[in-house]
Amino acid sequence: MNLKERVSAQIHLVNARKIEATSSSRSFITEMKGEYDMVYFKETCLGPKMNFIGCVPMGRMRIVVPMAGSLQLTQANECYSLLPGGSVAVASAYEIENSYLNHEIHFLEIDFQYGSSFAEAQLFNLNNRNVLQSLMDIDASTKLLIGKFDGRMDTTLSVELHAEIFTFILGGVFEVQNRLLQEREGLWLKGTSQIEFEGLAKEGIILFLVKCN
């Protein structure tokens, strides 16, 4: 770490997540408050043959990522069929359908402030291990990255010094900037240009949202 860096950090533990439940779904929400934005990581379990309706507020962007099972997402006149390894940016109102007869599906929604929303689907390949890749192409000032890492693999992510970094662990255990994070835990960071992290479990999956204001 550069001696001029003054790092701010906040850990978000898995047992501190908010829980929302309906007759058809259960959601677990991690809220990360930064200096300029409030970012939400919302994991939802949707029951068999059930639908989920969501709406993106003005001035926000939302990315939907399937985690277990395929999902059907409809918005306006567009319909997307996604498996784990895909993501879709949603605009305004949308509906997610679980077409399985006997199985839940799990998906993650990432919600953050953004000047304009757009609808687009994108694929990523987690078979490419030990490297971060784009989860969704947004713009030069907002990066959404994901990677699957083997245990004891040290990696460094370089960012702008003034950037805010929102980290979320999708699977496994990681050490990020000397802080231990379990599955479904998060970390907000600001004031560093080098993010050092290490996977401590086989096939751990980590996600970074990097925002330069």
mmCIF file with all atom_site columns, C-alpha atoms in Angstrom, residues 41 43 66-68 107-108 145-149 166-174 181-187 202-208:
data_model
loop_
_atom_site.group_PDB
_atom_site.id
_atom_site.type_symbol
_atom_site.label_atom_id
_atom_site.label_alt_id
_atom_site.label_comp_id
_atom_site.label_asym_id
_atom_site.label_entity_id
_atom_site.label_seq_id
_atom_site.pdbx_PDB_ins_code
_atom_site.Cartn_x
_atom_site.Cartn_y
_atom_site.Cartn_z
_atom_site.occupancy
_atom_site.B_iso_or_equiv
_atom_site.pdbx_formal_charge
_atom_site.auth_seq_id
_atom_site.auth_comp_id
_atom_site.auth_asym_id
_atom_site.auth_atom_id
_atom_site.pdbx_PDB_model_num
ATOM 1  C CA . PHE A 1 41  ? -26.733 -7.230  -3.323  1.00 0.00 ? 41  PHE A CA 1
ATOM 2  C CA . GLU A 1 43  ? -30.071 -12.936 -3.317  1.00 0.00 ? 43  GLU A CA 1
ATOM 3  C CA . PRO A 1 66  ? -28.605 -16.527 -12.146 1.00 0.00 ? 66  PRO A CA 1
ATOM 4  C CA . MET A 1 67  ? -26.864 -18.548 -9.426  1.00 0.00 ? 67  MET A CA 1
ATOM 5  C CA . ALA A 1 68  ? -28.698 -21.903 -9.435  1.00 0.00 ? 68  ALA A CA 1
ATOM 6  C CA . PHE A 1 107 ? -30.500 -15.373 -8.542  1.00 0.00 ? 107 PHE A CA 1
ATOM 7  C CA . LEU A 1 108 ? -28.569 -12.304 -7.473  1.00 0.00 ? 108 LEU A CA 1
ATOM 8  C CA . LEU A 1 145 ? -15.999 -7.902  -12.382 1.00 0.00 ? 145 LEU A CA 1
ATOM 9  C CA . ILE A 1 146 ? -16.285 -11.570 -11.419 1.00 0.00 ? 146 ILE A CA 1
ATOM 10 C CA . GLY A 1 147 ? -13.831 -14.429 -11.085 1.00 0.00 ? 147 GLY A CA 1
ATOM 11 C CA . LYS A 1 148 ? -13.441 -18.001 -9.877  1.00 0.00 ? 148 LYS A CA 1
ATOM 12 C CA . PHE A 1 149 ? -10.204 -18.613 -7.977  1.00 0.00 ? 149 PHE A CA 1
ATOM 13 C CA . PHE A 1 166 ? -17.861 -2.920  -3.367  1.00 0.00 ? 166 PHE A CA 1
ATOM 14 C CA . THR A 1 167 ? -16.838 -6.583  -2.967  1.00 0.00 ? 167 THR A CA 1
ATOM 15 C CA . PHE A 1 168 ? -19.215 -9.524  -2.559  1.00 0.00 ? 168 PHE A CA 1
ATOM 16 C CA . ILE A 1 169 ? -18.285 -13.200 -2.038  1.00 0.00 ? 169 ILE A CA 1
ATOM 17 C CA . LEU A 1 170 ? -20.525 -15.495 -4.071  1.00 0.00 ? 170 LEU A CA 1
ATOM 18 C CA . GLY A 1 171 ? -18.794 -18.688 -3.018  1.00 0.00 ? 171 GLY A CA 1
ATOM 19 C CA . GLY A 1 172 ? -15.946 -19.916 -0.843  1.00 0.00 ? 172 GLY A CA 1
ATOM 20 C CA . VAL A 1 173 ? -13.723 -17.843 1.444   1.00 0.00 ? 173 VAL A CA 1
ATOM 21 C CA . PHE A 1 174 ? -11.412 -14.971 0.531   1.00 0.00 ? 174 PHE A CA 1
ATOM 22 C CA . LEU A 1 181 ? -14.687 -12.743 4.091   1.00 0.00 ? 181 LEU A CA 1
ATOM 23 C CA . GLN A 1 182 ? -16.961 -15.768 4.127   1.00 0.00 ? 182 GLN A CA 1
ATOM 24 C CA . GLU A 1 183 ? -19.520 -16.738 1.479   1.00 0.00 ? 183 GLU A CA 1
ATOM 25 C CA . ARG A 1 184 ? -22.218 -14.057 1.005   1.00 0.00 ? 184 ARG A CA 1
ATOM 26 C CA . GLU A 1 185 ? -20.241 -11.431 2.931   1.00 0.00 ? 185 GLU A CA 1
ATOM 27 C CA . GLY A 1 186 ? -19.260 -8.038  1.547   1.00 0.00 ? 186 GLY A CA 1
ATOM 28 C CA . LEU A 1 187 ? -16.623 -5.349  1.911   1.00 0.00 ? 187 LEU A CA 1
ATOM 29 C CA . LYS A 1 202 ? -11.295 -24.346 -3.846  1.00 0.00 ? 202 LYS A CA 1
ATOM 30 C CA . GLU A 1 203 ? -13.394 -22.704 -6.564  1.00 0.00 ? 203 GLU A CA 1
ATOM 31 C CA . GLY A 1 204 ? -14.206 -19.528 -4.655  1.00 0.00 ? 204 GLY A CA 1
ATOM 32 C CA . ILE A 1 205 ? -16.164 -16.879 -6.587  1.00 0.00 ? 205 ILE A CA 1
ATOM 33 C CA . ILE A 1 206 ? -15.688 -13.153 -5.939  1.00 0.00 ? 206 ILE A CA 1
ATOM 34 C CA . LEU A 1 207 ? -17.404 -10.091 -7.391  1.00 0.00 ? 207 LEU A CA 1
ATOM 35 C CA . PHE A 1 208 ? -16.165 -6.480  -7.534  1.00 0.00 ? 208 PHE A CA 1
#
